[in-house]
Coordinates of C-alpha atoms in Angstrom, one line a residue:
M173 CA -23.4 -15.9 -23.9
Q174 CA -20.6 -17.5 -22.1
R175 CA -17.4 -19.3 -23.7
A176 CA -15.5 -20.6 -21.4
V177 CA -12.0 -19.9 -21.3
S178 CA -9.0 -23.1 -20.8
V179 CA -5.8 -22.0 -19.8
V180 CA -3.5 -24.1 -21.5
A181 CA 0.1 -23.7 -20.0
H182 CA 3.0 -24.2 -21.4
L183 CA 5.6 -25.0 -18.3
G184 CA 9.3 -23.3 -18.7
S185 CA 10.9 -20.6 -17.1
R186 CA 8.7 -19.3 -13.5
L187 CA 5.9 -21.2 -14.5
Q188 CA 7.9 -24.3 -13.9
A189 CA 6.9 -23.0 -10.4
F190 CA 3.3 -25.0 -10.7
S191 CA 2.7 -28.1 -10.8
P192 CA 0.5 -29.5 -13.7
A193 CA -3.3 -29.8 -12.6
L194 CA -6.8 -29.7 -14.1
C195 CA -7.9 -26.5 -16.1
R196 CA -10.8 -24.8 -14.3
P197 CA -12.5 -22.9 -16.4
F198 CA -13.0 -19.7 -16.6
S199 CA -15.0 -17.6 -18.9
C200 CA -14.6 -14.5 -21.6
A201 CA -16.6 -13.0 -24.5
Q202 CA -15.5 -12.6 -28.5
T203 CA -17.6 -9.7 -30.7
K204 CA -17.2 -8.3 -33.8
I205 CA -17.6 -4.6 -34.1
L206 CA -18.8 -4.0 -37.8
G207 CA -19.2 -1.2 -40.8
S208 CA -17.6 1.4 -41.3
D209 CA -18.3 3.7 -38.4
R210 CA -16.9 0.7 -35.9
V211 CA -14.1 2.5 -34.8
K212 CA -16.3 6.0 -33.5
L213 CA -18.3 3.7 -32.1
M214 CA -15.9 2.0 -30.1
E215 CA -13.9 5.3 -29.5
S216 CA -17.8 6.2 -27.8
L217 CA -16.9 3.6 -24.6
V218 CA -13.9 3.2 -24.0
V219 CA -10.8 5.3 -23.5
G220 CA -7.8 3.6 -26.4
D221 CA -7.1 5.6 -29.6
I222 CA -8.9 2.5 -31.8
A223 CA -8.4 4.6 -34.9
E224 CA -4.4 5.2 -35.0
L225 CA -4.5 0.7 -34.6
R226 CA -2.6 -0.8 -37.1
P227 CA -4.9 -3.7 -38.8
N228 CA -3.9 -6.9 -37.1
Q229 CA -2.8 -4.6 -34.1
G230 CA -4.8 -4.6 -30.5
T231 CA -4.4 -2.9 -27.1
L232 CA -6.4 -2.5 -23.3
S233 CA -8.7 -0.4 -23.6
L234 CA -11.3 -0.2 -20.4
F235 CA -14.3 1.0 -20.7
T236 CA -15.1 3.7 -18.7
N237 CA -18.5 5.4 -17.1
E238 CA -18.9 9.3 -16.8
A239 CA -18.3 9.2 -13.6
G240 CA -14.7 8.3 -14.7
G241 CA -14.8 4.6 -13.1
I242 CA -13.7 1.9 -15.0
L243 CA -16.9 -0.7 -16.1
D244 CA -14.7 -3.7 -17.6
D245 CA -11.0 -4.0 -19.1
L246 CA -10.6 -5.8 -22.8
I247 CA -8.8 -5.9 -25.3
V248 CA -9.4 -4.8 -29.0
T249 CA -7.9 -5.5 -32.0
S250 CA -7.9 -4.1 -35.8
T251 CA -8.4 -6.6 -38.2
S252 CA -7.3 -6.4 -41.6
E253 CA -11.0 -8.4 -42.5
G254 CA -12.0 -5.0 -41.8
H255 CA -13.6 -5.5 -38.2
L256 CA -12.9 -5.1 -34.8
Y257 CA -12.6 -8.2 -32.7
V258 CA -13.2 -7.2 -29.1
V259 CA -12.4 -9.4 -25.6
S260 CA -13.9 -8.7 -22.3
N261 CA -14.4 -10.3 -19.0
A262 CA -17.4 -13.3 -19.1
G263 CA -18.5 -11.4 -15.9
C264 CA -19.0 -8.6 -17.0
W265 CA -20.4 -9.8 -20.2
E266 CA -24.0 -8.9 -19.8
K267 CA -23.3 -5.3 -19.3
D268 CA -21.1 -5.0 -21.7
L269 CA -23.0 -6.3 -24.7
A270 CA -25.9 -4.3 -23.4
L271 CA -23.8 -1.0 -23.7
M272 CA -22.5 -1.7 -27.2
Q273 CA -25.7 -2.4 -28.3
D274 CA -27.4 0.1 -27.3
K275 CA -24.9 2.4 -28.0
V276 CA -24.9 0.1 -32.2
R277 CA -28.8 0.9 -31.7
E278 CA -28.0 4.6 -31.5
L279 CA -25.8 5.6 -33.7
Q280 CA -27.9 3.6 -36.5
N281 CA -30.6 5.1 -35.9
Q282 CA -28.6 8.1 -36.6
G283 CA -27.2 6.4 -40.0
R284 CA -24.8 5.1 -39.1
D285 CA -22.8 2.4 -40.3
V286 CA -22.5 -0.3 -37.7
G287 CA -23.3 -3.2 -36.8
L288 CA -22.8 -6.0 -34.1
E289 CA -22.0 -9.8 -34.1
V290 CA -21.3 -12.6 -31.5
L291 CA -18.6 -14.9 -32.3
D292 CA -19.6 -19.0 -31.2
N293 CA -15.8 -19.3 -30.0
A294 CA -13.8 -20.6 -27.6
L295 CA -10.1 -19.4 -26.4
L296 CA -6.8 -21.0 -25.5
A297 CA -4.3 -19.3 -24.2
L298 CA -0.6 -21.1 -24.9
Q299 CA 1.7 -19.3 -21.6
G300 CA 5.4 -19.4 -21.2
P301 CA 8.7 -19.0 -23.1
T302 CA 8.5 -22.0 -26.2
A303 CA 4.8 -21.3 -26.5
A304 CA 5.2 -20.4 -29.3
Q305 CA 7.6 -23.3 -30.8
V306 CA 5.7 -25.5 -29.3
L307 CA 3.1 -24.1 -31.0
Q308 CA 4.6 -23.4 -35.0
A309 CA 4.5 -27.2 -34.7
G310 CA 0.7 -27.1 -36.2
V311 CA 0.5 -23.6 -38.2
A312 CA 1.9 -22.7 -41.5
D313 CA 2.5 -19.1 -41.0
D314 CA 6.1 -18.1 -39.5
L315 CA 5.6 -17.3 -35.5
R316 CA 8.4 -14.6 -35.3
K317 CA 6.9 -12.3 -38.0
L318 CA 4.2 -12.1 -35.0
P319 CA 4.7 -9.5 -31.9
F320 CA 3.2 -9.0 -28.4
M321 CA -0.4 -7.7 -29.5
T322 CA -1.1 -8.6 -33.1
S323 CA -2.9 -11.3 -34.5
A324 CA -3.9 -13.3 -37.9
V325 CA -6.0 -16.0 -38.6
M326 CA -4.6 -19.4 -39.5
E327 CA -5.4 -22.7 -39.1
V328 CA -3.6 -24.5 -36.2
F329 CA -3.5 -28.5 -36.1
G330 CA -6.1 -28.7 -38.8
V331 CA -8.6 -26.4 -37.3
S332 CA -9.2 -24.0 -39.7
G333 CA -10.4 -20.1 -38.7
C334 CA -8.8 -19.8 -35.7
R335 CA -7.5 -15.9 -34.9
V336 CA -4.0 -16.3 -32.9
T337 CA -2.9 -13.1 -30.7
R338 CA 0.2 -13.0 -29.3
C339 CA -0.6 -12.3 -25.4
G340 CA -1.8 -13.6 -22.3
Y341 CA -2.2 -12.4 -18.6
T342 CA 0.9 -14.3 -17.5
G343 CA 3.3 -12.1 -18.3
E344 CA 5.2 -14.6 -19.8
D345 CA 5.7 -15.1 -24.2
G346 CA 1.9 -17.4 -25.8
V347 CA -0.7 -16.7 -27.1
E348 CA -4.6 -17.1 -27.3
I349 CA -6.2 -18.6 -29.8
S350 CA -9.9 -18.2 -30.7
V351 CA -10.9 -21.5 -32.0
P352 CA -14.6 -22.0 -33.0
V353 CA -16.4 -24.5 -30.6
A354 CA -16.4 -27.0 -32.4
G355 CA -12.6 -27.5 -32.7
A356 CA -12.0 -26.5 -29.0
V357 CA -11.5 -30.2 -28.0
H358 CA -9.3 -31.2 -31.0
L359 CA -6.9 -28.2 -30.2
A360 CA -7.2 -28.1 -26.4
T361 CA -6.0 -31.8 -26.9
A362 CA -3.4 -32.1 -29.6
L363 CA -1.3 -29.1 -28.1
L364 CA -1.5 -31.1 -24.9
K365 CA 0.2 -34.0 -26.9
N366 CA 3.8 -32.7 -26.8
P367 CA 4.6 -34.0 -23.3
E368 CA 6.3 -30.7 -22.5
V369 CA 1.8 -29.2 -22.2
K370 CA 0.4 -28.8 -19.2
L371 CA -3.3 -28.1 -18.1
A372 CA -3.3 -25.3 -15.7
G373 CA -5.8 -23.8 -13.1
L374 CA -6.7 -20.5 -11.8
A375 CA -4.2 -20.8 -9.0
A376 CA -1.2 -21.2 -11.7
R377 CA -2.3 -18.0 -13.5
D378 CA -3.3 -15.5 -10.9
S379 CA 0.2 -15.3 -9.1
L380 CA 1.2 -15.1 -12.9
R381 CA -0.3 -12.7 -13.1
L382 CA 0.1 -10.4 -10.2
E383 CA 3.4 -11.5 -10.3
A384 CA 3.4 -9.6 -13.9
G385 CA 0.8 -6.2 -11.9
L386 CA -2.0 -7.0 -14.1
C387 CA -5.2 -6.0 -12.6
L388 CA -8.4 -8.3 -12.1
Y389 CA -11.9 -7.1 -12.9
G390 CA -13.7 -6.8 -9.9
N391 CA -11.3 -6.4 -7.3
D392 CA -8.4 -4.5 -9.0
I393 CA -9.7 -2.5 -11.2
D394 CA -14.5 -1.5 -10.5
E395 CA -16.6 1.1 -11.6
H396 CA -15.8 3.2 -8.5
T397 CA -12.4 3.2 -9.5
T398 CA -9.9 5.5 -12.6
P399 CA -7.5 4.5 -15.0
V400 CA -5.8 7.0 -12.9
E401 CA -6.3 5.6 -9.8
G402 CA -5.8 2.4 -11.1
S403 CA -2.1 3.3 -12.2
L404 CA -3.7 2.6 -15.8
S405 CA -3.5 5.5 -17.1
W406 CA -1.2 4.4 -20.1
T407 CA -4.2 3.2 -21.4
L408 CA -5.4 6.3 -22.8
G409 CA -4.7 7.5 -26.0
K410 CA -3.2 11.3 -26.7
R411 CA -5.4 12.3 -28.6
R412 CA -8.4 11.0 -26.8
R413 CA -6.7 12.5 -23.5
A414 CA -6.8 16.3 -25.2
A415 CA -10.0 15.4 -27.6
M416 CA -12.0 14.2 -23.9
D417 CA -14.2 12.6 -25.9
F418 CA -14.4 9.5 -24.1
P419 CA -16.9 9.0 -21.2
G420 CA -15.4 9.9 -17.8
A421 CA -12.8 12.4 -19.4
K422 CA -14.0 15.2 -17.8
V423 CA -13.4 13.3 -14.1
I424 CA -10.2 11.7 -15.4
V425 CA -8.4 14.2 -17.4
P426 CA -7.3 16.5 -14.7
Q427 CA -6.6 13.6 -12.9
L428 CA -3.5 13.2 -14.6
K429 CA -2.3 16.5 -13.7
G430 CA -1.8 15.2 -10.0
K431 CA -5.1 15.6 -8.8
V432 CA -5.9 11.9 -7.1
Q433 CA -6.6 10.5 -4.2
R434 CA -5.7 6.8 -4.5
R435 CA -3.6 4.3 -6.3
R436 CA -2.2 1.4 -6.8
V437 CA 0.5 -0.1 -5.8
G438 CA 2.2 -3.0 -5.5
L439 CA 3.4 -4.0 -1.6
M440 CA 5.5 -7.0 -0.7
C441 CA 6.3 -8.8 2.4
E442 CA 8.3 -11.5 4.1
G443 CA 5.7 -12.5 6.4
A444 CA 2.3 -14.2 6.2
P445 CA 0.3 -14.1 2.9
M446 CA -1.5 -10.8 2.6
R447 CA -5.0 -11.2 1.4
A448 CA -8.0 -9.3 -0.6
H449 CA -9.7 -7.1 1.8
S450 CA -6.5 -7.3 4.3
P451 CA -6.2 -3.5 5.4
I452 CA -2.7 -1.4 5.0
L453 CA -2.0 0.6 7.8
N454 CA 1.1 3.1 8.0
M455 CA 3.8 3.4 10.9
E456 CA 1.7 4.4 13.5
G457 CA -1.2 2.1 12.8
T458 CA -3.7 3.6 11.1
K459 CA -6.3 2.0 8.6
I460 CA -5.1 4.3 4.9
G461 CA -6.1 1.5 2.9
T462 CA -7.3 -2.6 1.6
V463 CA -5.1 -5.1 -0.2
T464 CA -7.2 -5.7 -3.5
S465 CA -5.0 -9.0 -4.3
G466 CA -2.8 -11.1 -2.1
C467 CA -0.7 -14.3 -2.9
P468 CA 2.9 -16.1 -2.2
S469 CA 4.9 -15.4 -5.4
P470 CA 6.3 -18.4 -6.2
S471 CA 9.5 -16.5 -8.5
L472 CA 10.5 -14.5 -5.7
K473 CA 9.3 -16.1 -2.8
K474 CA 7.8 -13.7 -1.0
N475 CA 4.7 -12.3 -0.6
V476 CA 2.9 -10.4 -3.2
A477 CA -0.5 -8.4 -3.7
M478 CA -1.6 -4.9 -4.8
G479 CA -3.9 -2.4 -2.5
Y480 CA -5.2 1.0 -3.0
V481 CA -3.2 3.7 -0.6
P482 CA -2.8 8.1 -0.4
C483 CA -0.9 9.5 -3.0
E484 CA 1.6 10.4 -0.7
Y485 CA 2.3 6.1 1.1
S486 CA 2.4 5.4 -2.6
R487 CA 6.4 6.1 -3.9
P488 CA 8.5 2.4 -4.0
G489 CA 10.1 2.4 -1.1
T490 CA 7.3 3.5 1.2
M491 CA 6.9 1.3 5.2
L492 CA 3.9 0.6 5.4
L493 CA 2.1 -2.1 7.4
V494 CA -0.5 -4.6 6.3
E495 CA -3.1 -7.0 9.1
V496 CA -2.9 -10.0 8.3
R497 CA -4.8 -12.5 10.8
R498 CA -5.3 -9.9 12.7
K499 CA -1.4 -9.5 13.0
Q500 CA 0.4 -6.8 12.3
Q501 CA 3.2 -6.6 9.3
M502 CA 5.9 -5.1 7.9
A503 CA 5.1 -4.5 3.8
V504 CA 7.0 -2.5 1.8
V505 CA 5.3 -0.6 -1.4
S506 CA 7.2 -1.9 -4.7
K507 CA 7.2 -0.9 -7.9
M508 CA 5.9 -4.1 -10.8
P509 CA 5.9 -5.7 -12.6
F510 CA 7.4 -7.6 -9.6
V511 CA 9.1 -10.2 -11.5
P512 CA 10.5 -8.9 -14.8
T513 CA 7.5 -9.3 -18.0
N514 CA 8.7 -11.6 -21.4
Y515 CA 6.5 -10.2 -24.4
Y516 CA 8.4 -11.1 -27.4
T517 CA 8.4 -7.9 -30.0
L518 CA 10.4 -7.9 -32.9
K519 CA 13.9 -7.9 -33.0

């Protein structure tokens, strides 16, 4: 089952670069992992340290296979209600659900206390520098106490049972609101009554996430990419690295010591926009890699991209060539994020 996700962007700061547009829906999957062995189940599938999460704290993690490849990226939250709340990509929903269900059955057959429930919820993302201010008008909770990657269940503009998580896919402050399907239209309508709130489509979301250096599954990471190659080593929990008890650990952990052939890097150029599948070449004109995501940056007024190159070409400041429309143009390896993130943390 796939759940539609609407992006409601509050325009401000770098979000002002985008004109209001009709929202194009995309999808996510929301799941509860239940039972006293819920952490054991999740840690058998992902690379993160789920056991260390505080109540209502979440983390980005990765499903991996035994070859070290990334099956999907997901957010796992350890809720104060006694379950794990999991949000993953609907494009990978069938394999993600099968992966979790198979592990549930395996552990249940061992006598473990674990279960799985698919949530019948929609997800609304309200993003931008004053997103919390806009939302505060519709909730009783003090959102100043809700820092990045934490969540709370509350009533939002009259819709009860919403889980509000301080996160998003734009690099800006904002929230993602898991809302029962029956109340989704009412909530979206209530948010849009604020004249400063506009609907944002996928083009706006994609350029924002790229400016923030965030991966898109299926483009920048996939089953043939390891977390280290994808510059996502930070998702590997310290305890999990030492225990080497996650799928693909025998491949991934040695790569942390430098035994990796390629890495995801940021690229910047002032010529024509770099697009996915554009060849990356060294200065001698030999193809060394491929662009995985690229677009003009409204904030920087330059073209930005991500792609994979051999490690010897991954240092920021390295000059390369990118082939765009059969013409070669200069590009420079750049640090990410291209635009500083504005996540909200408690002062």
